[in-house]
Amino acid sequence: MVVTSRDEVTGKLVDVDHGLISREVFVSGDIYQQEQEQVFARAWLFIGHEAQIPKPGDYFVSSMGEESVILCRDRESEVHAFLNSCMHRGMKVCRYDEGNTPVFTCPYHGWSFATDGKLVGVPYFKDAYHQELDKSKWGLIEVPQMYNYKGGIWATWDKSAPPFLDYIGGFKLYLDLLMDSWDGSDSGTEVFGGVEKWLVPSNWKFPAENFIGDRYHNISHRSVDMVGIGPSGTGRRDTNERAGSRLLDVSFPERGHGTVMALRPGDAAIPNAYQDLPILAEYFRHCEEEKKRKDAQLWRLLGGPGTVFPNMSYLPRQPRSIAVWHPRGVNQTEVWRWFLVDTKAPQEVKDYLRHYYIRYSGPGGLTEQDDMENWNYAHSASRGVIARRYAYNYEMGLGYGTPNYENDGLKLPGLILDSTEAKAAEQNQRGFYRRWAEFMDAEDWGILANWRNGSGHE
Amino acid sequence: MASSDQAIARLLLKDEVERFLFAEAELLDDRQYEEWLALLDDDIRYWMPMRRNVKFGELEREFTREGQDINWFDEGKDTLMRR
Ligand code: FES
Ligand SMILES: [Fe+2]
């Protein structure tokens, strides 16, 4: 399956108007290869958190698409992201996961690069190169654009990509539910030490579309809901905090981002939630009161799972974390998961949440292991020559969203589908794949920045 | 003489530990989870750190820290029972 010309993907492999998406999108090696170029080399990608590299010389080896990158802080405390590949013969200049160093010395022939990327050491510079090598031209390749958004570090390889805030657009309101403190103050979150990393035998888009809003798969988490691991001792989450809320599916089809969240009624009172521990319940109540006092309308928003196109997904509350779905071949995804917490939360609350995060998430987590099973076998059962003849169905709730959503005096941005009674919809997935198809077809950001001419409907 | 008594005692202990592990595996193979749980002390702690690839000389970063960082598992009997 080779895709060659423009408009080959939109409408043919991805027909969101009819809710049909070809399995080739998930299992074709050619499409995967094109995706590296068209999607991962152009989009903004999440690469880490500033709390991971607090001091000069600190580094964390991250990944953008398939490629290894070094996120580091130089001697002047400037943050950089470099391609982790030596300019001489391509060796990984840094083979570690993290650490602190004055220079990165290539293990192959020993070129060394400072933490600002400059080539500072070349063995036999006098004898073998006769001092003729122009070191200023052979520093590490640096990402052309990087942005620190409330501690989260994002980067893109495309210098013509719009600035990060323009890329996020109106979705910022929802992303802030992850990045701001629970009491509503701007930023103020940190990450726990330790990034979970593990491999899943499925295409990266399975998890990305699951997190963008798959309320439909609740059934697969029934066992963990029954035993109860949530912060009030029941369910996999504590649903008391959203009692009486409308459930909203929010999509930005012109950008590809989406989330499923809850909206409390205009006259809602602060609920009793997070009851497992008195200090936790108290911290929750304190944050809710503060947030409500700051802005009673915005207090009504309760964030849920979301995906920032293409491969950063998050859970803003239970358990609060960021996942990146790194493509590792068409049939494999490397998952990285960071866990966030309010910097100013009391130590006991941090400890409680850390334990909750661990029992929920990761390959050993009671909830996340259910998802692995689904993505693994959905992918492998879609690879065969017979299976790939048949498109997947994404019809659920087609056409039921509105771009002018309003509830009790609160207007919300995005294409919004109220799924309270319907219980589930696939609007957000359609938005994601509409955008994915545009990336696959479009030649440049001039076409991709289509929101500038008012696109944004399903 | 004393040292050979100690050696025998060690061997017997090793044999006891082995037999306990086999019995445990047997219970799990037979899906006798209640019986298996009953073997565990109430204050059991099941902890598995995450491992990082780090530079020689920075070995303190090799494993995520107990009671502070994210770990693959950090559970007591209560969570093990729910599993
Ligand atoms: S590959 Fe790095 S010095 Fe040769
Ligand atoms: Fe899930």
Coordinates of C-alpha atoms and ligand atoms in Angstrom, one line a residue:
Chain A
M1 CA 0.0 0.0 0.0
V2 CA 1.9 3.0 -1.2
V3 CA 0.5 6.5 -0.8
T4 CA 2.0 8.8 -3.3
S5 CA 0.1 11.9 -4.2
R6 CA -1.8 14.5 -2.2
D7 CA -5.5 13.7 -1.3
E8 CA -4.7 10.0 -1.3
V9 CA -5.4 9.7 2.4
T10 CA -8.2 12.2 3.0
G11 CA -11.5 10.7 1.8
K12 CA -10.0 7.4 0.7
L13 CA -8.3 5.8 3.7
V14 CA -9.8 8.2 6.2
D15 CA -13.5 8.9 5.4
V16 CA -14.6 10.6 8.6
D17 CA -17.8 11.9 6.9
H18 CA -19.0 8.4 6.9
G19 CA -17.1 7.2 9.9
L20 CA -14.9 4.8 8.0
I21 CA -11.1 4.4 8.6
S22 CA -9.1 1.8 6.7
R23 CA -7.1 -0.7 8.7
E24 CA -4.1 0.2 6.5
V25 CA -3.7 3.3 8.5
F26 CA -2.7 1.2 11.5
V27 CA -0.9 -1.8 9.9
S28 CA 0.8 -0.6 6.7
G29 CA 4.6 -0.2 6.8
D30 CA 4.5 2.3 4.0
I31 CA 2.0 4.5 5.7
Y32 CA 4.0 4.2 8.9
Q33 CA 7.1 5.4 7.1
Q34 CA 5.3 8.4 5.5
E35 CA 3.9 9.2 8.9
Q36 CA 7.4 9.7 10.3
E37 CA 8.0 12.4 7.7
Q38 CA 4.5 14.0 7.5
V39 CA 3.4 13.9 11.1
F40 CA 6.3 13.4 13.5
A41 CA 8.8 15.7 11.7
R42 CA 6.2 18.5 11.6
A43 CA 4.0 18.5 14.7
W44 CA 4.7 19.8 18.2
L45 CA 5.8 16.9 20.4
F46 CA 6.0 16.7 24.2
I47 CA 9.6 15.8 25.3
G48 CA 9.7 16.2 29.1
H49 CA 9.3 18.4 32.1
E50 CA 11.6 21.2 33.4
A51 CA 11.5 19.6 36.8
Q52 CA 13.6 16.7 35.4
I53 CA 16.5 19.0 34.6
P54 CA 16.7 21.6 37.4
K55 CA 20.5 22.2 37.4
P56 CA 23.0 23.2 34.8
G57 CA 24.4 20.1 33.1
D58 CA 21.3 18.0 33.9
Y59 CA 20.0 16.0 31.0
F60 CA 17.1 13.6 30.2
V61 CA 17.3 11.6 27.0
S62 CA 13.9 11.8 25.3
S63 CA 12.4 10.9 22.0
M64 CA 10.7 12.7 19.1
G65 CA 9.0 10.1 16.9
E66 CA 11.6 7.4 16.4
E67 CA 14.5 9.6 17.1
S68 CA 16.5 10.0 20.3
V69 CA 16.9 13.6 21.5
I70 CA 18.8 15.0 24.5
L71 CA 16.9 17.5 26.6
C72 CA 19.4 19.4 28.7
R73 CA 20.2 22.5 30.6
D74 CA 23.5 24.2 29.6
R75 CA 25.9 26.1 31.9
E76 CA 24.0 29.3 31.5
S77 CA 20.8 27.4 32.5
E78 CA 19.4 27.6 29.0
V79 CA 17.3 24.6 28.0
H80 CA 18.0 22.8 24.7
A81 CA 16.9 19.8 22.8
F82 CA 19.5 18.1 20.4
L83 CA 19.3 15.2 18.1
N84 CA 21.2 12.4 19.9
S85 CA 23.4 11.4 17.0
C86 CA 27.0 12.3 16.6
M87 CA 27.8 14.6 13.6
H88 CA 30.8 12.4 12.7
R89 CA 29.4 9.0 12.1
G90 CA 26.0 9.1 13.8
M91 CA 26.8 7.3 17.1
K92 CA 24.4 8.1 20.0
V93 CA 26.4 10.7 21.8
C94 CA 24.5 10.0 25.0
R95 CA 23.6 6.4 25.8
Y96 CA 22.1 7.0 29.3
D97 CA 18.6 7.8 30.3
E98 CA 19.5 10.8 32.4
G99 CA 22.2 12.4 34.4
N100 CA 24.4 15.4 34.8
T101 CA 27.5 16.2 32.7
P102 CA 29.7 19.1 31.5
V103 CA 30.1 17.6 28.0
F104 CA 28.7 14.7 25.9
T105 CA 31.6 12.6 24.7
C106 CA 30.9 10.4 21.8
P107 CA 31.8 6.8 22.6
Y108 CA 32.9 6.0 19.0
H109 CA 35.8 8.3 18.2
G110 CA 35.5 10.7 21.0
W111 CA 34.2 14.0 19.6
S112 CA 32.8 16.0 22.5
F113 CA 29.9 18.4 22.6
A114 CA 29.2 21.0 25.3
T115 CA 25.7 21.2 26.8
D116 CA 24.9 24.1 24.5
G117 CA 25.6 21.7 21.6
K118 CA 28.9 23.2 20.4
L119 CA 31.6 20.8 19.2
V120 CA 34.4 21.4 21.7
G121 CA 36.7 18.5 21.4
V122 CA 38.0 16.5 18.5
P123 CA 40.8 13.9 19.0
Y124 CA 43.9 14.4 16.8
F125 CA 42.5 17.8 15.8
K126 CA 46.1 18.9 15.1
D127 CA 47.6 15.7 13.7
A128 CA 44.8 14.2 11.7
Y129 CA 42.7 17.2 10.8
H130 CA 45.6 19.6 10.5
Q131 CA 43.4 22.0 12.4
E132 CA 41.4 22.5 9.3
L133 CA 38.1 21.1 10.5
D134 CA 35.7 24.0 11.2
K135 CA 34.3 23.0 14.6
S136 CA 31.7 25.8 14.6
K137 CA 29.9 24.0 11.7
W138 CA 29.7 20.5 13.4
G139 CA 27.8 21.1 16.6
L140 CA 24.8 18.9 17.6
I141 CA 21.6 19.5 15.6
E142 CA 19.2 21.5 17.7
V143 CA 15.4 21.5 17.4
P144 CA 14.4 24.8 15.6
Q145 CA 11.5 25.4 18.0
M146 CA 11.0 24.6 21.6
Y147 CA 8.4 25.9 24.2
N148 CA 8.1 25.6 27.9
Y149 CA 4.4 25.6 28.7
K150 CA 3.9 25.7 32.4
G151 CA 6.8 23.4 33.0
G152 CA 6.1 20.9 30.1
I153 CA 8.7 21.1 27.3
W154 CA 7.5 20.8 23.8
A155 CA 9.5 20.8 20.5
T156 CA 9.0 20.5 16.8
W157 CA 11.5 19.8 14.0
D158 CA 9.6 22.2 11.6
K159 CA 10.7 25.8 11.7
S160 CA 7.6 26.8 9.8
A161 CA 5.2 25.2 12.3
P162 CA 3.1 27.8 14.1
P163 CA 4.1 28.8 17.6
F164 CA 3.1 26.3 20.3
L165 CA 0.2 28.4 21.7
D166 CA -1.3 28.8 18.2
Y167 CA -0.9 25.0 17.7
I168 CA -2.9 24.4 20.9
G169 CA -5.4 27.1 20.2
G170 CA -8.6 27.1 22.2
F171 CA -7.7 23.7 23.6
K172 CA -5.4 25.5 26.1
L173 CA -8.4 25.9 28.4
Y174 CA -8.6 22.1 28.7
L175 CA -4.9 21.5 28.8
D176 CA -4.6 23.9 31.7
L177 CA -6.7 21.5 33.7
L178 CA -3.7 19.3 33.6
M179 CA -0.9 21.8 33.9
D180 CA -2.4 24.3 36.5
S181 CA -2.6 23.6 40.2
W182 CA -5.8 22.0 41.5
D183 CA -6.7 25.3 43.3
G184 CA -6.8 27.0 39.9
S185 CA -3.5 28.9 40.2
D186 CA -1.4 29.2 37.2
S187 CA 1.1 26.2 36.7
G188 CA 2.6 25.0 40.0
T189 CA 2.9 21.4 39.1
E190 CA 5.9 19.1 39.3
V191 CA 6.7 15.5 38.2
F192 CA 7.6 12.6 40.4
G193 CA 11.0 11.0 39.8
G194 CA 10.9 8.1 37.4
V195 CA 9.4 7.9 34.0
E196 CA 7.6 4.6 33.3
K197 CA 8.7 3.2 29.9
W198 CA 7.4 0.0 28.4
L199 CA 6.6 -1.5 25.0
V200 CA 3.1 -2.3 23.7
P201 CA 2.7 -4.5 20.5
S202 CA 0.3 -2.2 18.7
N203 CA 0.3 0.8 16.5
W204 CA 0.8 4.1 18.4
K205 CA -2.6 5.4 17.2
F206 CA -4.6 2.8 19.3
P207 CA -3.6 4.4 22.6
A208 CA -3.7 8.0 21.1
E209 CA -7.4 7.5 20.0
N210 CA -8.3 5.7 23.2
F211 CA -7.2 8.6 25.4
I212 CA -8.8 11.2 23.2
G213 CA -12.2 10.0 24.5
D214 CA -13.2 6.4 24.4
R215 CA -16.0 6.3 27.0
Y216 CA -17.2 3.2 25.2
H217 CA -14.5 0.9 26.6
N218 CA -15.5 1.3 30.2
I219 CA -16.7 -2.3 30.1
S220 CA -13.0 -3.5 29.8
H221 CA -12.2 -1.9 33.1
R222 CA -15.1 -3.6 35.0
S223 CA -12.8 -5.8 37.2
V224 CA -10.8 -2.9 38.6
D225 CA -14.1 -0.9 39.1
M226 CA -15.4 -3.8 41.1
V227 CA -12.4 -4.2 43.4
G228 CA -12.0 -0.4 43.9
I229 CA -8.7 1.4 43.9
G230 CA -9.9 5.0 43.7
P231 CA -9.2 7.8 46.1
S232 CA -12.4 7.2 48.0
G233 CA -11.7 3.5 48.1
T234 CA -14.2 2.6 45.4
G235 CA -14.1 2.3 41.6
R236 CA -10.9 3.0 39.6
R237 CA -11.6 6.7 40.1
D238 CA -13.6 8.7 42.5
T239 CA -16.7 9.9 40.6
N240 CA -18.1 11.9 43.5
E241 CA -16.3 15.0 42.3
R242 CA -18.4 15.1 39.2
A243 CA -21.8 14.2 40.7
G244 CA -24.6 15.7 38.7
S245 CA -22.3 16.9 35.9
R246 CA -22.9 16.8 32.1
L247 CA -20.4 14.7 30.3
L248 CA -18.9 16.5 27.3
D249 CA -16.8 15.2 24.4
V250 CA -14.7 18.1 23.1
S251 CA -12.9 18.0 19.8
F252 CA -10.8 20.5 17.8
P253 CA -10.9 18.8 14.4
E254 CA -9.0 21.6 12.8
R255 CA -6.1 20.8 15.2
G256 CA -6.6 17.2 16.1
H257 CA -6.8 17.6 19.9
G258 CA -9.6 16.3 22.0
T259 CA -10.7 15.5 25.5
V260 CA -13.7 14.0 27.4
M261 CA -14.6 16.0 30.5
A262 CA -17.3 16.8 33.0
L263 CA -19.2 20.0 33.5
R264 CA -20.8 20.7 36.8
P265 CA -24.2 22.4 36.9
G266 CA -24.1 26.2 37.5
D267 CA -25.5 25.8 41.0
A268 CA -23.3 22.9 42.1
A269 CA -21.9 22.7 45.6
I270 CA -18.4 21.4 46.4
P271 CA -18.8 17.6 46.7
N272 CA -17.2 15.3 49.2
A273 CA -14.6 13.4 47.3
Y274 CA -11.1 11.9 47.9
Q275 CA -12.3 10.4 51.1
D276 CA -9.7 7.7 51.6
L277 CA -7.6 9.9 53.9
P278 CA -8.6 12.9 56.0
I279 CA -5.7 15.1 54.8
L280 CA -6.5 14.2 51.2
A281 CA -10.2 15.1 51.6
E282 CA -9.2 18.3 53.2
Y283 CA -6.7 19.3 50.5
F284 CA -9.3 18.5 47.8
R285 CA -11.9 20.7 49.5
H286 CA -9.4 23.5 50.1
C287 CA -8.4 23.5 46.4
E288 CA -12.0 23.4 45.2
E289 CA -13.0 26.3 47.4
E290 CA -10.0 28.3 46.2
K291 CA -10.7 27.5 42.5
K292 CA -14.4 28.3 42.9
R293 CA -13.6 31.6 44.6
K294 CA -11.2 32.6 41.7
D295 CA -13.7 31.8 39.0
A296 CA -17.0 30.1 39.8
Q297 CA -17.7 29.4 36.1
L298 CA -14.4 27.8 35.3
W299 CA -14.5 25.8 38.5
R300 CA -17.3 23.8 36.9
L301 CA -14.9 22.2 34.4
L302 CA -13.5 18.8 35.5
G303 CA -10.9 17.6 33.1
G304 CA -10.7 14.0 31.9
P305 CA -8.5 12.0 29.5
G306 CA -7.3 13.9 26.4
T307 CA -4.8 13.8 23.5
V308 CA -2.8 16.6 22.1
F309 CA -2.2 15.7 18.5
P310 CA -0.4 13.6 17.6
N311 CA 0.9 11.5 20.5
M312 CA 0.8 13.2 23.9
S313 CA -2.1 12.0 26.0
Y314 CA -2.9 12.9 29.6
L315 CA -5.1 12.4 32.6
P316 CA -5.6 15.6 34.5
R317 CA -6.8 14.2 37.7
Q318 CA -7.1 10.5 38.4
P319 CA -4.3 9.5 38.1
R320 CA -2.7 12.8 37.0
S321 CA -0.2 11.9 34.3
I322 CA 1.2 12.5 30.8
A323 CA 1.8 9.7 28.4
V324 CA 3.7 9.8 25.1
W325 CA 3.1 7.1 22.5
H326 CA 6.4 6.8 20.7
P327 CA 6.2 5.0 17.4
R328 CA 8.6 2.1 17.3
G329 CA 7.8 0.5 14.0
V330 CA 4.3 0.1 12.6
N331 CA 3.5 -2.8 15.1
Q332 CA 5.0 -1.4 18.2
T333 CA 4.7 1.6 20.6
E334 CA 7.0 2.6 23.4
V335 CA 4.9 4.2 26.1
W336 CA 6.5 6.8 28.4
R337 CA 4.5 8.0 31.4
W338 CA 5.2 11.0 33.7
F339 CA 3.2 11.6 36.9
L340 CA 2.3 15.1 38.0
V341 CA 1.3 16.5 41.4
D342 CA 0.7 20.0 42.8
T343 CA 4.1 21.3 44.1
K344 CA 2.4 22.8 47.1
A345 CA 0.4 19.7 48.1
P346 CA 1.2 18.4 51.6
Q347 CA 3.7 15.5 51.7
E348 CA 1.0 13.0 52.8
V349 CA -1.2 14.0 49.9
K350 CA 1.8 13.5 47.5
D351 CA 2.5 10.1 49.0
Y352 CA -1.1 9.0 48.8
L353 CA -1.4 10.1 45.2
R354 CA 1.9 8.5 44.2
H355 CA 0.6 5.1 45.5
Y356 CA -2.7 5.6 43.7
Y357 CA -0.9 6.4 40.5
I358 CA 1.3 3.3 40.8
R359 CA -1.5 0.9 41.5
Y360 CA -3.6 2.4 38.5
S361 CA -1.0 2.9 35.8
G362 CA 1.8 1.2 33.9
P363 CA 2.2 -2.4 32.8
G364 CA 1.6 -3.5 36.4
G365 CA -1.2 -1.1 37.1
L366 CA -4.7 -2.5 37.7
T367 CA -6.4 -0.3 35.1
E368 CA -3.7 0.1 32.4
Q369 CA -3.1 -3.6 32.0
D370 CA -6.6 -3.9 30.6
D371 CA -5.9 -1.4 27.9
M372 CA -2.7 -3.2 26.9
E373 CA -4.7 -6.4 26.2
N374 CA -7.1 -4.6 23.9
W375 CA -4.6 -2.7 21.9
N376 CA -2.3 -5.7 21.5
Y377 CA -4.9 -8.0 20.2
A378 CA -6.9 -5.4 18.2
H379 CA -3.7 -4.7 16.3
S380 CA -2.6 -8.2 15.7
A381 CA -6.1 -9.3 14.6
S382 CA -6.1 -6.4 12.0
R383 CA -2.8 -7.2 10.3
G384 CA -3.8 -10.1 8.1
V385 CA -4.5 -9.7 4.4
I386 CA -8.1 -10.5 4.8
A387 CA -8.6 -8.4 7.9
R388 CA -7.2 -5.3 6.3
R389 CA -9.8 -5.3 3.6
Y390 CA -12.4 -4.1 6.0
A391 CA -12.5 -0.6 7.4
Y392 CA -13.1 0.2 11.1
N393 CA -16.4 1.8 12.1
Y394 CA -16.3 5.3 13.7
E395 CA -20.0 6.2 13.2
M396 CA -21.0 6.7 16.8
G397 CA -22.6 10.1 17.3
L398 CA -21.8 11.3 13.8
G399 CA -23.1 14.9 13.5
Y400 CA -24.2 15.4 17.1
G401 CA -21.6 17.9 18.1
T402 CA -22.0 21.7 18.2
P403 CA -19.4 24.4 17.8
N404 CA -21.6 26.8 19.9
Y405 CA -22.0 24.9 23.2
E406 CA -23.3 26.8 26.1
N407 CA -24.6 25.7 29.5
D408 CA -25.8 27.8 32.4
G409 CA -24.1 30.9 31.1
L410 CA -20.8 29.2 30.3
K411 CA -19.7 29.1 26.6
L412 CA -17.0 26.5 25.8
P413 CA -14.6 26.4 22.9
G414 CA -14.4 23.4 20.5
L415 CA -16.9 21.1 18.8
I416 CA -18.8 19.7 21.8
L417 CA -21.0 16.6 21.9
D418 CA -23.0 16.1 25.1
S419 CA -22.6 12.4 25.9
T420 CA -24.4 12.4 29.2
E421 CA -27.4 10.4 28.0
A422 CA -25.7 8.9 24.9
K423 CA -22.9 7.6 27.2
A424 CA -20.3 7.5 24.4
A425 CA -19.4 8.9 21.0
E426 CA -16.6 8.8 18.5
Q427 CA -16.5 12.5 17.5
N428 CA -13.1 13.0 19.1
Q429 CA -11.6 10.1 17.2
R430 CA -13.0 11.4 13.9
G431 CA -11.5 14.8 14.7
F432 CA -8.1 13.1 15.4
Y433 CA -8.1 11.1 12.1
R434 CA -9.4 14.0 10.1
R435 CA -6.4 15.9 11.3
W436 CA -4.0 13.0 10.8
A437 CA -5.2 12.6 7.2
E438 CA -4.6 16.4 6.6
F439 CA -1.0 16.0 7.9
M440 CA -0.5 13.0 5.6
D441 CA -1.7 14.9 2.6
A442 CA -0.6 18.5 3.2
E443 CA 2.7 19.7 1.7
D444 CA 3.4 22.4 4.3
W445 CA 2.2 24.3 7.3
G446 CA 0.6 26.9 4.9
I447 CA -2.1 24.3 4.3
L448 CA -2.0 22.8 7.8
A449 CA -2.7 26.0 9.6
N450 CA -6.2 25.8 8.2
W451 CA -7.9 27.2 11.3
R452 CA -6.7 30.6 10.1
N453 CA -9.4 30.4 7.5
G454 CA -12.1 29.3 9.8
S455 CA -12.2 25.5 9.6
G456 CA -13.4 23.6 12.7
H457 CA -16.6 21.6 12.0
E458 CA -17.1 17.9 11.8
Chain B
M1 CA 32.5 -29.7 64.0
A2 CA 30.5 -26.6 64.7
S3 CA 31.0 -25.3 61.2
S4 CA 29.7 -28.5 59.6
D5 CA 26.6 -28.2 61.8
Q6 CA 26.1 -24.7 60.5
A7 CA 26.5 -25.9 57.0
I8 CA 23.8 -28.6 57.5
A9 CA 21.5 -26.1 59.1
R10 CA 21.9 -23.8 56.1
L11 CA 21.2 -26.6 53.7
L12 CA 18.0 -27.5 55.7
L13 CA 16.9 -23.9 55.6
K14 CA 17.5 -23.7 51.9
D15 CA 15.5 -26.9 51.4
E16 CA 12.6 -25.4 53.5
V17 CA 12.6 -22.2 51.5
E18 CA 12.6 -24.1 48.2
R19 CA 9.7 -26.3 49.3
F20 CA 7.8 -23.1 50.4
L21 CA 8.3 -21.5 47.0
F22 CA 7.2 -24.7 45.2
A23 CA 4.1 -24.9 47.4
E24 CA 3.4 -21.2 46.6
A25 CA 3.8 -21.8 42.8
E26 CA 1.5 -24.9 43.1
L27 CA -1.2 -22.8 44.8
L28 CA -1.0 -20.1 42.1
D29 CA -1.1 -22.7 39.3
D30 CA -4.2 -24.2 40.8
R31 CA -5.8 -20.8 41.1
Q32 CA -6.1 -21.2 44.9
Y33 CA -5.7 -17.5 45.5
E34 CA -7.3 -17.3 48.9
E35 CA -5.0 -20.0 50.2
W36 CA -2.0 -18.2 48.6
L37 CA -3.0 -14.9 50.2
A38 CA -3.2 -16.6 53.6
L39 CA 0.5 -17.4 53.3
L40 CA 1.4 -13.7 53.2
D41 CA 2.1 -11.7 56.4
D42 CA -0.3 -8.8 57.0
D43 CA 2.6 -6.3 56.8
I44 CA 4.1 -7.7 53.5
R45 CA 5.5 -5.1 51.2
Y46 CA 5.7 -5.7 47.5
W47 CA 8.1 -3.2 45.9
M48 CA 9.8 -3.1 42.6
P49 CA 11.8 0.0 41.5
M50 CA 12.3 1.1 38.0
R51 CA 15.8 0.8 36.5
R52 CA 17.6 3.4 34.5
N53 CA 20.6 3.2 32.3
V54 CA 23.1 5.6 33.9
K55 CA 26.7 6.6 33.6
F56 CA 29.3 4.8 35.7
G57 CA 29.8 7.0 38.8
E58 CA 26.1 8.0 38.9
L59 CA 24.9 4.7 40.3
E60 CA 22.6 6.5 42.8
R61 CA 20.4 7.2 39.9
E62 CA 20.2 3.6 38.7
F63 CA 17.0 2.7 40.6
T64 CA 14.0 4.9 41.4
R65 CA 14.0 5.6 45.1
E66 CA 11.7 4.0 47.7
G67 CA 9.1 6.2 49.3
Q68 CA 9.8 9.1 47.0
D69 CA 9.8 8.2 43.3
I70 CA 7.5 6.2 40.9
N71 CA 8.1 2.5 41.1
W72 CA 6.7 -0.4 39.1
F73 CA 5.0 -1.7 42.2
D74 CA 4.7 -0.5 45.8
E75 CA 1.9 -2.3 47.5
G76 CA 0.9 -4.0 50.7
K77 CA -1.4 -6.9 51.4
D78 CA -4.6 -4.7 50.8
T79 CA -3.7 -4.0 47.2
L80 CA -2.4 -7.6 46.6
M81 CA -5.8 -8.9 47.8
R82 CA -7.6 -6.7 45.3
R83 CA -5.6 -8.0 42.5
Ligands
FES1 S1 30.8 8.8 15.6 FE1 31.1 10.2 17.1 S2 33.1 10.6 17.0 FE2 32.9 9.3 15.4
FE2 FE -8.7 2.4 29.5

